[in-house]
Each structure stands twice: as structure tokens, then as C-alpha cells.
Coordinates of C-alpha atoms in Angstrom, one line a residue:
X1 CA 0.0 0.0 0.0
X2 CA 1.2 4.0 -0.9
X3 CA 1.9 5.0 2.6
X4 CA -0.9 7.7 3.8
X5 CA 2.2 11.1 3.4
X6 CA 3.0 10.0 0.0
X7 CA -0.7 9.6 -1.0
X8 CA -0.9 13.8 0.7
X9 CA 1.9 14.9 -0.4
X10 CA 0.9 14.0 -4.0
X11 CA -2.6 15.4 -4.0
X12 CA -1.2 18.6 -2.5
X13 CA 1.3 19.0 -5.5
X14 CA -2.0 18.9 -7.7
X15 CA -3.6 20.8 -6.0
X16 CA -1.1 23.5 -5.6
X17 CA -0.8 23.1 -9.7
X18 CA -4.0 23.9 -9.9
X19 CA -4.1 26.8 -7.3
X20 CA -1.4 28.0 -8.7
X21 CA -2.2 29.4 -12.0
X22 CA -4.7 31.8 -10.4
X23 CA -2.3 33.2 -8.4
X24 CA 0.3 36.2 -8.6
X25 CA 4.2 35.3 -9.3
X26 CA 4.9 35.8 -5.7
X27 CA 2.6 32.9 -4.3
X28 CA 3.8 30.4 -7.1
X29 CA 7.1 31.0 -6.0
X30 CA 6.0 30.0 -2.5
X31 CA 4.5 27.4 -3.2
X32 CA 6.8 25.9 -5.1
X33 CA 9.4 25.9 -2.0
X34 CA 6.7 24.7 0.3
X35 CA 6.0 21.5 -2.3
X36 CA 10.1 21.2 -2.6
X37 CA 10.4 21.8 1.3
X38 CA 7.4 18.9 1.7
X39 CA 9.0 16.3 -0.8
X40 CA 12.6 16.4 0.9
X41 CA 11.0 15.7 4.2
X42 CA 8.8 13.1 3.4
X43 CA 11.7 11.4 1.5
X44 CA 13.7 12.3 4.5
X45 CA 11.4 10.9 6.8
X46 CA 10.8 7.2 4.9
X47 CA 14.3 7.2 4.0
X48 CA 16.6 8.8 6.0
X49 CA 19.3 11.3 4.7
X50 CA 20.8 9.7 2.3
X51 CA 22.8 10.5 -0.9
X52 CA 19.1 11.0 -2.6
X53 CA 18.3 13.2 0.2
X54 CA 21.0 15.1 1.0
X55 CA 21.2 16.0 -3.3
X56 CA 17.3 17.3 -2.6
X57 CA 17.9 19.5 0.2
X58 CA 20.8 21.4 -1.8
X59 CA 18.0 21.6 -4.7
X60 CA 15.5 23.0 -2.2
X61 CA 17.7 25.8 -1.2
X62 CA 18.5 26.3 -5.0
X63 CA 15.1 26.8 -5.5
X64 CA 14.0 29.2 -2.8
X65 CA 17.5 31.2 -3.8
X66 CA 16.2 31.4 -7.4
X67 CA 13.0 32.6 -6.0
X68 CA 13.5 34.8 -3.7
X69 CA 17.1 36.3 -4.0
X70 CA 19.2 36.8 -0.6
X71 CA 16.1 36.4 1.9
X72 CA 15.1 33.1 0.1
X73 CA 18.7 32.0 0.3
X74 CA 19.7 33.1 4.0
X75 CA 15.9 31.3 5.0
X76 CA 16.3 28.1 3.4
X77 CA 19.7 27.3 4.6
X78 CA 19.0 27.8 8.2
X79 CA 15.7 25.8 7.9
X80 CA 18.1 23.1 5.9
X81 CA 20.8 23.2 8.1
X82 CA 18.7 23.3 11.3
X83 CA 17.6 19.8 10.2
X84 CA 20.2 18.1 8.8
X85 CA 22.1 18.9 12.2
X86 CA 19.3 17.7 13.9
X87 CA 19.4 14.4 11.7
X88 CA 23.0 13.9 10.9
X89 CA 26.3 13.9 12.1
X90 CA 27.7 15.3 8.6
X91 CA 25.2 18.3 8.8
X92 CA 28.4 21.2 8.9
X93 CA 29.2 19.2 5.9
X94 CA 26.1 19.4 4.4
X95 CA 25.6 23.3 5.2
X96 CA 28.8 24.3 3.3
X97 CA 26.8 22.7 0.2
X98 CA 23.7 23.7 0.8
X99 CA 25.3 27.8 1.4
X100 CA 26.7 26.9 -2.3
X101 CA 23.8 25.9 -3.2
X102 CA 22.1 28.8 -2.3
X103 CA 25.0 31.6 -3.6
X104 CA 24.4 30.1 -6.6
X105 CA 20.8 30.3 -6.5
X106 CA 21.6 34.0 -6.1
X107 CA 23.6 34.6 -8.6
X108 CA 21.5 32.9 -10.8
X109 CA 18.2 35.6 -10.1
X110 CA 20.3 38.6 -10.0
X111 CA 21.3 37.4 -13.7
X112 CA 17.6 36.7 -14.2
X113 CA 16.3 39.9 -12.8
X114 CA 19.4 42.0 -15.3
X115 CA 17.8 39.9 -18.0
X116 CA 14.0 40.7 -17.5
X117 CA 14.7 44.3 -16.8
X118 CA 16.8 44.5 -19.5
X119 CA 13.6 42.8 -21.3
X120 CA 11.8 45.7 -20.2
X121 CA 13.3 48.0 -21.6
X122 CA 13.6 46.9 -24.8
X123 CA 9.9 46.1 -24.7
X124 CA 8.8 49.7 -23.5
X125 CA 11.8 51.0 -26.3
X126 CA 10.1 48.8 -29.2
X127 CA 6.3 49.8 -28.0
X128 CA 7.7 53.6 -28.3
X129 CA 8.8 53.3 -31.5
X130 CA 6.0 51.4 -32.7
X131 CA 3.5 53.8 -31.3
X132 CA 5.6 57.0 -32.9
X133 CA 5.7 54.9 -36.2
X134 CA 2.1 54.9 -36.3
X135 CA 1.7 58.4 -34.7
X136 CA 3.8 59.3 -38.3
X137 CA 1.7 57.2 -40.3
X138 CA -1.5 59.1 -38.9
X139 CA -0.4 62.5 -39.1
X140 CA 1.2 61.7 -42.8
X141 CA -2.5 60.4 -43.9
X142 CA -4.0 63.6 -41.9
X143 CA -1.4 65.9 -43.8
X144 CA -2.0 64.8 -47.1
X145 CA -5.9 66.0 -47.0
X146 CA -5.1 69.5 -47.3
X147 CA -2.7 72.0 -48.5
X148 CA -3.7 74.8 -46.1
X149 CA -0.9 76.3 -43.6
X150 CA -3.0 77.0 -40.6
X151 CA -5.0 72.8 -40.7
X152 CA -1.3 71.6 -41.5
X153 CA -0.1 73.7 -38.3
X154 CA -3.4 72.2 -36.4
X155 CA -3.0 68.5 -37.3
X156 CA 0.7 68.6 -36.0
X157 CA -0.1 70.2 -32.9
X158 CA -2.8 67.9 -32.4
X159 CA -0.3 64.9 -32.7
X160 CA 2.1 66.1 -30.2
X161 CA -0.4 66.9 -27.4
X162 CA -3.2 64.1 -28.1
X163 CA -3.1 61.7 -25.1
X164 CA -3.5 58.9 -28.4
X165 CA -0.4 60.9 -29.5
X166 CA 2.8 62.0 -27.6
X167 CA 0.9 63.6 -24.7
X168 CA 2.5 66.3 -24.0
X169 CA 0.0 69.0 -22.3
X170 CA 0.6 71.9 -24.0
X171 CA 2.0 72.8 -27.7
X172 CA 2.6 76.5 -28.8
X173 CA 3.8 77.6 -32.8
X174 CA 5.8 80.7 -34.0
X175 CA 6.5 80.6 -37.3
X176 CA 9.4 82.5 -39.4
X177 CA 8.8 85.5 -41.4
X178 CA 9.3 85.8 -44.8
X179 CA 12.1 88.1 -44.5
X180 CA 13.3 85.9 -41.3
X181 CA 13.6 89.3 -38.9
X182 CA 10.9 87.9 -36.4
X183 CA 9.0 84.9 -35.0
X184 CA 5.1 85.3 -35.0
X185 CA 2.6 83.2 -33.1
X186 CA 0.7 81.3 -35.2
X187 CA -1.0 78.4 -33.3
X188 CA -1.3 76.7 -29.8
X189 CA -3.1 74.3 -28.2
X190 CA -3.6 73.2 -24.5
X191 CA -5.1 74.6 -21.5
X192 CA -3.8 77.5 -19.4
X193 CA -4.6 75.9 -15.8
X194 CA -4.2 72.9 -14.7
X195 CA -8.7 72.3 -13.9
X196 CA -9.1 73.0 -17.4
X197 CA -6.9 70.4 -19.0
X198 CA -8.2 67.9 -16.9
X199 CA -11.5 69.4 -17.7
X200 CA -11.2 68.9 -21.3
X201 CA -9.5 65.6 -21.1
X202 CA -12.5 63.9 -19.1
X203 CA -14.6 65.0 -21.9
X204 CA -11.6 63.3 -24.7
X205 CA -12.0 60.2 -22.5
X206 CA -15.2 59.8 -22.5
X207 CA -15.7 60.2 -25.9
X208 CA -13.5 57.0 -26.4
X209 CA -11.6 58.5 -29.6
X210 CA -8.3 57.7 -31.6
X211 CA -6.2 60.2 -32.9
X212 CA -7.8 60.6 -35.7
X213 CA -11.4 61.3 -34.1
X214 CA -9.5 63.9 -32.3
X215 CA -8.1 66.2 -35.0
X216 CA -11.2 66.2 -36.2
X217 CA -12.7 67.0 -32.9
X218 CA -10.1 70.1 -32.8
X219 CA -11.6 71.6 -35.5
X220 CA -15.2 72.0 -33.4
X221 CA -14.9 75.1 -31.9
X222 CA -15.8 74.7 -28.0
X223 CA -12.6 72.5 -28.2
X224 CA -10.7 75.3 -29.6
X225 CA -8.4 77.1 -27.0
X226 CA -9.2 80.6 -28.0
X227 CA -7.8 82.4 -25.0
X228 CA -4.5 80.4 -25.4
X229 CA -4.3 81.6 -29.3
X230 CA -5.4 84.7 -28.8
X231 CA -2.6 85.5 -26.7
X232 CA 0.1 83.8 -28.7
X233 CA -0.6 85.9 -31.6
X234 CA 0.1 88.5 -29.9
X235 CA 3.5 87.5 -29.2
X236 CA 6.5 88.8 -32.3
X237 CA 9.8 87.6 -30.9
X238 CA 13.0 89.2 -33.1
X239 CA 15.1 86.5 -34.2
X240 CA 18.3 88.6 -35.3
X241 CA 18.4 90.9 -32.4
X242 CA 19.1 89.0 -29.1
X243 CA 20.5 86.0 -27.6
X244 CA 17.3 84.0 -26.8
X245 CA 16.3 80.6 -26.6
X246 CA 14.2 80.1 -29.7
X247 CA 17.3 81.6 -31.6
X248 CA 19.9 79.4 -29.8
X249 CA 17.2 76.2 -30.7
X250 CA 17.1 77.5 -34.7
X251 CA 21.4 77.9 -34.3
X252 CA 21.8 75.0 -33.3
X253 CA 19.4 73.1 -34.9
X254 CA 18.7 71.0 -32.1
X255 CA 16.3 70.4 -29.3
X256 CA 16.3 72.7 -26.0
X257 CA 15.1 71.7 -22.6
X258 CA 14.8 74.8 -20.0
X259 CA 14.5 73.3 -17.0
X260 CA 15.4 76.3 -14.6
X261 CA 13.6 79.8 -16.2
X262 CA 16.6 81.8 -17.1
X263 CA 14.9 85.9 -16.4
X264 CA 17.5 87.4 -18.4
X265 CA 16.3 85.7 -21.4
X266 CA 13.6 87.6 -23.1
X267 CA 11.5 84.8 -24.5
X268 CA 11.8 82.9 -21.3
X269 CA 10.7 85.7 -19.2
X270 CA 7.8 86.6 -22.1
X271 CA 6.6 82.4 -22.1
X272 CA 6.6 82.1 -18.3
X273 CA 4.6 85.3 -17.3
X274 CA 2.3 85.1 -20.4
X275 CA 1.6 81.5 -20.5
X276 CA 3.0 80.4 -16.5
X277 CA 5.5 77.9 -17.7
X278 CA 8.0 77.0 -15.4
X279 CA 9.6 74.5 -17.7
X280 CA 9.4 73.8 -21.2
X281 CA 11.6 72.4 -24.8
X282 CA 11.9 74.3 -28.2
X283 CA 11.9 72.2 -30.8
X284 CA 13.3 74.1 -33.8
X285 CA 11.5 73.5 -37.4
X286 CA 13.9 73.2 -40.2
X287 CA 13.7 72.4 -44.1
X288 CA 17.4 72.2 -46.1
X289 CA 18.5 74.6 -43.7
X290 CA 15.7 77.1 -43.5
X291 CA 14.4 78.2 -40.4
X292 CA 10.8 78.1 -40.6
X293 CA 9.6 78.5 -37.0
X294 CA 9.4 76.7 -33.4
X295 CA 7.5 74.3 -31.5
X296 CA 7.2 74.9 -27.4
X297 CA 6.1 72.1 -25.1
X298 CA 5.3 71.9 -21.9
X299 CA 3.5 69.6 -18.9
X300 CA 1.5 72.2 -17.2
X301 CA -1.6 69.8 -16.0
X302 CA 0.2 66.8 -15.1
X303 CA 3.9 68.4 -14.1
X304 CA 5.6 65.5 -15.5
X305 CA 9.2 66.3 -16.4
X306 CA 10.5 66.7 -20.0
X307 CA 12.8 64.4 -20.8
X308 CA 15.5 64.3 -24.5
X309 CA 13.6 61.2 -25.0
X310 CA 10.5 62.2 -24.9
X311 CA 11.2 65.9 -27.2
X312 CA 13.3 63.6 -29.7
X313 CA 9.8 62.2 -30.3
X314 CA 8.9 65.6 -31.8
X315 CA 11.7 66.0 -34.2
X316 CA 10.3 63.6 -36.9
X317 CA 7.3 65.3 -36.7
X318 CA 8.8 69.3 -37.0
X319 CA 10.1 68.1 -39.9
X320 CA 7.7 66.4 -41.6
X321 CA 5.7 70.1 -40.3
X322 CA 8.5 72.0 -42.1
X323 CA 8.2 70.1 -45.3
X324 CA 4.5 70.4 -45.4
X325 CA 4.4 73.9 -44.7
X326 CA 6.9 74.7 -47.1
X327 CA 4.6 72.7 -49.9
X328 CA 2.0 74.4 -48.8
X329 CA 3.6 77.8 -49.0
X330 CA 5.2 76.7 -52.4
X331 CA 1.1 76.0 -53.8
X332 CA -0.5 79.0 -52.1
X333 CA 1.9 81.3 -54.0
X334 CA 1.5 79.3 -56.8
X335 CA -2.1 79.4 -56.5
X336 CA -2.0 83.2 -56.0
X337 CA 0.3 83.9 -59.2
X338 CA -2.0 82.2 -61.2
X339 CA -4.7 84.3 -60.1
X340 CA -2.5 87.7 -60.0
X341 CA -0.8 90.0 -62.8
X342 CA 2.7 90.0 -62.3
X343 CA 3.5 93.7 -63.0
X344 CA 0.7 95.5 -60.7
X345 CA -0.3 93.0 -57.9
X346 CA -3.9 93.2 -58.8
X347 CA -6.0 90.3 -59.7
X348 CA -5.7 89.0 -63.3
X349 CA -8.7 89.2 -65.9
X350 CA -9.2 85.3 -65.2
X351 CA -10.0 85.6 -61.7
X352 CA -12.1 88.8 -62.5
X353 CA -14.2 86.8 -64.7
X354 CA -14.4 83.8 -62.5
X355 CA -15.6 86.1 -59.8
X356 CA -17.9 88.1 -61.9
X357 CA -20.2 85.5 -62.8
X358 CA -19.9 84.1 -59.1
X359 CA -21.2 87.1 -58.0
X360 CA -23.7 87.8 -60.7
X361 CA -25.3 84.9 -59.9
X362 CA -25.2 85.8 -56.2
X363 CA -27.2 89.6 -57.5
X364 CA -29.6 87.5 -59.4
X365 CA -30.7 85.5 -56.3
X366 CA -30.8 88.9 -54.7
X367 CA -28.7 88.2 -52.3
X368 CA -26.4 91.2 -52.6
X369 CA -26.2 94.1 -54.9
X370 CA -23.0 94.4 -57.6
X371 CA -21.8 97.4 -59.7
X372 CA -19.1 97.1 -62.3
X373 CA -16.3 99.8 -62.1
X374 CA -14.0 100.0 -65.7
X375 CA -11.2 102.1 -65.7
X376 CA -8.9 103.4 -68.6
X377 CA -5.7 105.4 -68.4
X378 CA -5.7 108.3 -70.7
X379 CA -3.4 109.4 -73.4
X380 CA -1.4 105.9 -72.0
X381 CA 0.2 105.3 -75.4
X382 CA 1.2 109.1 -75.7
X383 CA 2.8 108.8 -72.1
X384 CA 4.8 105.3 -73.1
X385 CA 6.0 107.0 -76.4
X386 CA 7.5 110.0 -74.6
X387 CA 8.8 108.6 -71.2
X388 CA 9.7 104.8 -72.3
X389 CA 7.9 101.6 -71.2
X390 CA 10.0 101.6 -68.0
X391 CA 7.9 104.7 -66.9
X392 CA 4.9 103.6 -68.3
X393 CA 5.2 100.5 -66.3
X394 CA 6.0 102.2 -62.9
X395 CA 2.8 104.3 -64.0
X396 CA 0.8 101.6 -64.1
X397 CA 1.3 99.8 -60.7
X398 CA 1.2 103.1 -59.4
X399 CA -2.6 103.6 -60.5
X400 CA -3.0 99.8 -59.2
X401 CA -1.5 100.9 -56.1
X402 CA -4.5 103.4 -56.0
X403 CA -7.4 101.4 -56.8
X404 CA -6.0 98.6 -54.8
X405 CA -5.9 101.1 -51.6
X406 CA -9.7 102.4 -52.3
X407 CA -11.7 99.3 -53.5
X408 CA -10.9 97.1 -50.2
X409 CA -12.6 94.3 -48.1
X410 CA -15.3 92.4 -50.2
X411 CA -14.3 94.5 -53.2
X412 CA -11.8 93.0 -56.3
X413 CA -9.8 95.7 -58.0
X414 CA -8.2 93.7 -61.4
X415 CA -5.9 94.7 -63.9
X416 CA -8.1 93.6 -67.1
X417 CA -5.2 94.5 -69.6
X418 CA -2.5 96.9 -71.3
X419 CA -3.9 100.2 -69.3
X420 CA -7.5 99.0 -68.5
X421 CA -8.9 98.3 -64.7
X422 CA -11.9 97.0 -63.4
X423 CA -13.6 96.6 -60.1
X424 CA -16.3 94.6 -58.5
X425 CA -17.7 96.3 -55.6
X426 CA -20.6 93.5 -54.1
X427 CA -23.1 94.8 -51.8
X428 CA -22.6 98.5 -52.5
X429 CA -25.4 100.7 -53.3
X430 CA -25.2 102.7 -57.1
X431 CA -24.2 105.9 -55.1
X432 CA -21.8 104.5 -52.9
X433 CA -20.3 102.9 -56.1
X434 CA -20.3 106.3 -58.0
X435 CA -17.9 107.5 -55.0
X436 CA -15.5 104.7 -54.7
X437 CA -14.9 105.4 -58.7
X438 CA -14.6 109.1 -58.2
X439 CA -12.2 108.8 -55.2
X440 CA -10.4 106.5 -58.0
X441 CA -10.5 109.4 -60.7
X442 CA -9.9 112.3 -58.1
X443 CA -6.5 110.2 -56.2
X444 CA -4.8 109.1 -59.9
X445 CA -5.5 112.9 -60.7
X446 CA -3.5 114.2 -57.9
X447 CA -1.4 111.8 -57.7
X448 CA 2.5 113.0 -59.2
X449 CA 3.4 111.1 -61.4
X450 CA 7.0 111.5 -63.2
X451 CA 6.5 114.1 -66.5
X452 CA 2.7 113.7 -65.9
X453 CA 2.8 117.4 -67.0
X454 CA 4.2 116.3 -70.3
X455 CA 0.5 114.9 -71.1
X456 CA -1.9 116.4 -73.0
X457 CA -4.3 117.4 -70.2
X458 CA -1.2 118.3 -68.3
X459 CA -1.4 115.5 -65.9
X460 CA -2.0 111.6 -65.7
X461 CA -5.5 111.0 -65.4
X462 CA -7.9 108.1 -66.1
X463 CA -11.3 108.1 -67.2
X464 CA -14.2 105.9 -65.7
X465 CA -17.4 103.5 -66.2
X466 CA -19.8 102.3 -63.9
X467 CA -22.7 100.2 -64.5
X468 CA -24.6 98.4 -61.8
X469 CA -26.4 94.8 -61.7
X470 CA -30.3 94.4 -62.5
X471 CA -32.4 91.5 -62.1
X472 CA -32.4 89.0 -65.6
X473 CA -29.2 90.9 -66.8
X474 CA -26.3 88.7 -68.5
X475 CA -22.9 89.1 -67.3
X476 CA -22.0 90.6 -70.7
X477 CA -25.0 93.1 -70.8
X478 CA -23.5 94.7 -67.4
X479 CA -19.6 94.4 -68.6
X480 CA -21.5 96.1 -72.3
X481 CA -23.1 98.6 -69.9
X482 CA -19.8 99.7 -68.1
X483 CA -17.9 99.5 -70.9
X484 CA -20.3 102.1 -72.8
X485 CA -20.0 104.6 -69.6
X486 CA -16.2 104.5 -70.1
X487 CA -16.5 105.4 -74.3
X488 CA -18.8 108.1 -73.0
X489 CA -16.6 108.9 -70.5
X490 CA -13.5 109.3 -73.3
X491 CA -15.5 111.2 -76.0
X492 CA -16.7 113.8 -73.8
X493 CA -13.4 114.8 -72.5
X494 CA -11.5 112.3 -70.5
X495 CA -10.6 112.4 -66.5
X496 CA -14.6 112.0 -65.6
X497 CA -17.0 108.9 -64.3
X498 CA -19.6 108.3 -66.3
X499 CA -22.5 106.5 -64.6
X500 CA -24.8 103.8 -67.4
X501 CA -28.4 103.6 -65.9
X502 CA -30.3 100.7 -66.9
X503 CA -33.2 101.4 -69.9
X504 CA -31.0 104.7 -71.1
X505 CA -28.5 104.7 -74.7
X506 CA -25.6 106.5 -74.4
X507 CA -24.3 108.0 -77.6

């Protein structure tokens, strides 16, 4: 018959396999020493301390070494010891093995414990890089919808201070000049107290949204931090005068970390009492060289430090920024020269025709009212024949100059060709019209142009039409209309405004 310990000790091991797997590491540990500790003595006990025995106790005391380090070694040798004195007369013997035993137990889980927090960190090194990969991936997809500077700015910002993205709290802009004198706030986002952060990211939370979800969410304006943006743009920080941070970042053309506010430093002084950071990194954004601007971070909700780590993070993503923005740049001014005449500034006869039937059909609804203003320099030929086409072309931007400085907001001043200008003027009534086009007439008149006394009339003048919209009239019929007013305007001496009401023939 299996004597009654054996038959326990064996339906305890199964047991405690069972048990075990529900349990944290720390109680499998133990209870693998206890089922160790409970085999050696039951062997001990039906067999006395034999070679089999005495090999078992120096495994126990391996065992409970691995497991527990210097407390599991120093326990299990006094328990081991204390018995195999009690049992035999070679127990000194037997404790020099069994303190072996358990040094090497040590040894072994100090190399394990190296190993698994080595582990670690190549785990939480790989899950960093994986999560920035994809950060990348989702800001590159974001980026490529649109070509606009100020959503471009908005999606990377988004990205850096997302909780689903690098979570840093805060994320302020300032972007480069053209001519590269000064830094201008251009976009922030992030809280300025610590109860509205948390505020706004309960309400993220809840909402149970990935990165995506959130630039779009952005965009909705009770999640825009007006205040915060309102205050940046206030903020024009000299880049070639003065040894300041931002500079120093764009020098170097490397991360900065201001841990300790140093006063004497204009911009930190400027970002801790306007925005109450106590610590914050500058990020510089470059493209082949170019500054283009800055990116400042900062914890201010959670206080967690800023680590090179961490701001390394943003690098990749400034420059992708810089590229994009300077695409973007690259297709707005594309855009806008295609739209523009190259010698005056003024829009070009394509865009004045796109716009004109925009807004004819806009007067037809009835939603606003339109007039047509046509403008033609006078004696133009006889003033490029006497003072060269040099002078006649610095005559001509200079009458753009004027029209562009009197037809304003809604209004579209064009250059429609040679020495001919128009203007829309969109929800202006006729006599309001009539005046922007004699303010026009009067300011080229006075104006001094060079050997404008060389002209006929004695000066450089211009003469005008005007026609305004009716209901069920063509685009042509008004363009006709205005462009009668100006003939009328010529053949009855030049330097006037001629108005063309609707229903009467001029000669």
C-alpha cells in the first residue's frame, strides 16, 4: 500500500498546480518551495538522509534562492541546516553545500532579474517606437488632405499633445517671417490651468476616440483654445536681435530643454509670465536649412518632467511640419500667381471673370447688390511713347497701387489688360459705387506722377465707367453697360465717371 504522506503529499502537488495558476508570481514562488520543502521531508522521513536526500535538500535551497534572492537563500539554509544537524552527524558538511547551493541560486536571479529588466526595456523602447511609427503614419495620412498652412499647423499640434499621440500637455507655434527678422505666433493648443486640461481631457475620455477622431474633434470650436491663441498671436519675438532661446534652438538646430527659467532671457521671461511655464523644450523647425519657426512644449496639468527622449519624439514630426508647410507655401503662392498680374499685384482678368459670374449669380438671387467699375488710363500710349515703357510701367502699378488702396474688403480691384482696370464692388449701393470710382478718378488725378505734365491734359489722369447689376441681366450686358459709360466717359473729354443707368443709350 502507498503509505498515507505520500498519498498527501501528492494530492497537494496537484492541487497547488492547480491553485497556482490563479495566483500572482509571488505565491507560485511559495509554493513551489513549500512542495520542494514537503518532498525532501517526506523522503527524509521514509528514507533517512541519504545521498538521494542530502542532493534534494541542496535543490530545495536552489530553488527558494532562485526565488527569492538573498532572503530566500539566507531562510532556506537555516531551515536546511537546522535539520540536517538535527538528523546527521555530517550536517556542517552538508551546510557548506547547501550555502553553495544557495550563492548560486543567487547569482542565478540577480542574472535573471538584469535579463528581464533589460527585457523591459527593450519592450517599452520597441512599443515607443512602434507607437511614434504609427503616430507618423497618422499625421502623414491627416497631412496629405489638405494644403492649407493653418489645418497643416493644427494636425501637427494635435499629434504632439493628443493623449493617443505623444501627450505632451501643452503645444505652442511661432512661425518664421518671410524676410526671417521675427517669430510670429501662429497656433497653440492646451489649457492655461491645470482644472481646465483635466477638464477637457474627461470630456476626450469619455468620448473614447483615436487620434484621428481627435483632430477632427479640434476643428469643433468649444474644443478650440481661443484664449491660449489669442494670446500667442500677440507674441512677435526678433530673431536677429538678441540671444534668446528660440534663436539658440534654430542655431543650433537641435532640441532645447529649459529646465530652470533663465529671467534674463527675453523669451523665457515673455513664455513664463504670459503663459506660467515653469519648464518647457523648443523644438526648432527646419527644411534644407531654413528656419521656418518653433515648436514649445510643456506639462503644465500633469507636471511630469521633460525628458530628450521624450522631445526627440517631436523631431520627426517638426520636420515632416516644415516640409508640409513649405509645400504648402510653395502651392499657395502658386495658386496666388496664377490668379495675380505679375507687373501690378492686382487680380488678373481670369480671376475677375471667374468672380464676376460668381457674383452675378449671387445679385440675381438677390442676395447682394453688384456694380461694375471699368477704368482706362488716358493718353497711356502718348505717355509710353515719350517717357519709355520703364515709366509707363511704374505708371501703371502706381494707379494699381490706388485702386487697390480704395476698393478694399469684399471689393476686387483687377488689372483687365494693357492700361484697362476693373472693379467689383458686391453689396454696394449705385451711389456708394459712384464715389469709390470718383475717389479713384480724383487720387490718380492728384497723384505726381513722373512728366505727368508732359501729357496732354497736363497731368496723368484716367477716365471711368460704372454700370450696376439688375435682375435678368447677363454678365455681358453689365460688362457692355460699363464699358459704354467708359467710351462716354473718353469722347466727352476724358478724367470723368460716367454712370450707365439701366433702360438709357448712351451715344
Amino acid at each position: 500500500m502507498i503509505p498515507l504522506e505520500f498519498a498527501f503529499t501528492f494530492t497537494f502537488v496537484l492541487a497547488g498546480s492547480f491553485v497556482r495558476f490563479y495566483l500572482s508570481p509571488f505565491w507560485n514562488r511559495l509554493l513551489l518551495c513549500f512542495v520542494s520543502f514537503a518532498m525532501v521531508e517526506t523522503i527524509s522521513l521514509y528514507g533517512g538522509l541519504g545521498e538521494f536526500a542530502f542532493i534534494l535538500y541542496a535543490v530545495f535551497v536552489f530553488l527558494v534562492s532562485y526565488s527569492f534572492s538573498i532572503y530566500g537563500a539566507f531562510a532556506s539554509v537555516v531551515v536546511a541546516a537546522t535539520l540536517t544537524y538535527a538528523k546527521s552527524e555530517t550536517g556542517w558538511y552538508l551546510t557548506m553545500v547547501l550555502a553553495l547551493a544557495a550563492v548560486f541560486g543567487v547569482l542565478l536571479y540577480r542574472q535573471k532579474q538584469r535579463k528581464q529588466l533589460s527585457d523591459r526595456v527593450w519592450l517599452g523602447q520597441l512599443y515607443k517606437q512602434s507607437r511614434h511609427l504609427s503616430i507618423l503614419k497618422e499625421i502623414s495620412i491627416a497631412i496629405q488632405s489638405t494644403m492649407e498652412v493653418g489645418k497643416l499647423l493644427h494636425i501637427i499640434l494635435t499629434a504632439i499633445t493628443a493623449g493617443y499621440g505623444l501627450g505632451f500637455n501643452r503645444a505652442l507655434l511661432f512661425l518664421v517671417n518671410e524676410n526671417e527678422t521675427f517669430l510670429q505666433g501662429a497656433v497653440g493648443i492646451g489649457s492655461m490651468s491645470k482644472d481646465e486640461g483635466i477638464r477637457t481631457w474627461n470630456n476626450v475620455v469619455s468620448r473614447r476616440m483615436n487620434l484621428g477622431d481627435f483632430i477632427e474633434l479640434r476643428e469643433d470650436a468649444q474644443f478650440r483654445d481661443f484664449h491660449l491663441i489669442e494670446l500667442l498671436r500677440g507674441m512677435e519675438i526678433p530673431l536677429r536681435s538678441g540671444d534668446h532661446v528660440f534663436h539658440q534652438a534654430l542655431t543650433e538646430k537641435k532640441p532645447i530643454i529649459v529646465r530652470d527659467l533663465d529671467w534674463a532671457d527675453t523669451v523665457q521671461r515673455q513664455l513664463a509670465e504670459t503663459f506660467r511655464m515653469s519648464s518647457f523644450a523648443v523644438v526648432p523647425m527646419l527644411n534644407q536649412g531654413k528656419m521656418l519657426g518653433v515648436i514649445v512644449v510643456d506639462n503644465n496639468v500633469n507636471h511630469q518632467p521633460l525628458d530628450l527622449e521624450e522631445i526627440d519624439s517631436i523631431v520627426p514630426l517638426a520636420a515632416q511640419a516644415s516640409v508640409a508647410i513649405e509645400n504648402s507655401r510653395l502651392y499657395e503662392r502658386t495658386q496666388r500667381m496664377s490668379i495675380t498680374d505679375g507687373l501690378t499685384g492686382l487680380y488678373n482678368q481670369r480671376y475677375y471673370q471667374d468672380t464676376l459670374h460668381k457674383l452675378a449669380l449671387e445679385a440675381e438671387r438677390g442676395d447682394i447688390r453688384l456694380s461694375l467699375i471699368i477704368a482706362d488710363i488716358d493718353y497711356f500710349k502718348h505717355y509710353n511713347d515719350t517717357n519709355g515703357h520703364l515709366e509707363g510701367n511704374n505708371a501703371l502699378i502706381g494707379v494699381a497701387n490706388i485702386i487697390a488702396n480704395l476698393v478694399t474688403g469684399t471689393h476686387v480691384p483687377c488689372r483687365f489688360g494693357g492700361e484697362e482696370f476693373v472693379a467689383l464692388l458686391p453689396d454696394v449701393s449705385p451711389d456708394e459705387a459712384l464715389k469709390i470710382a470718383e475717389d479713384i478718378r480724383a487720387a490718380v488725378e492728384r497723384h505726381p506722377f513722373r512728366n505727368g505734365e508732359n501729357q496732354p491734359s497736363g497731368k496723368l489722369t484716367i477716365s471711368v465707367g460704372l454700370a450696376s447689376y439688375h435682375p435678368g441681366m447677363s454678365v455681358q450686358h453689365l460688362q457692355d453697360m460699363a464699358d459704354s459709360a467708359l467710351y462716354e466717359a473718353k469722347r466727352s473729354g476724358k478724367n470723368r465717371v460716367i454712370v450707365h443707368a439701366e433702360g438709357v443709350v448712351l451715344p
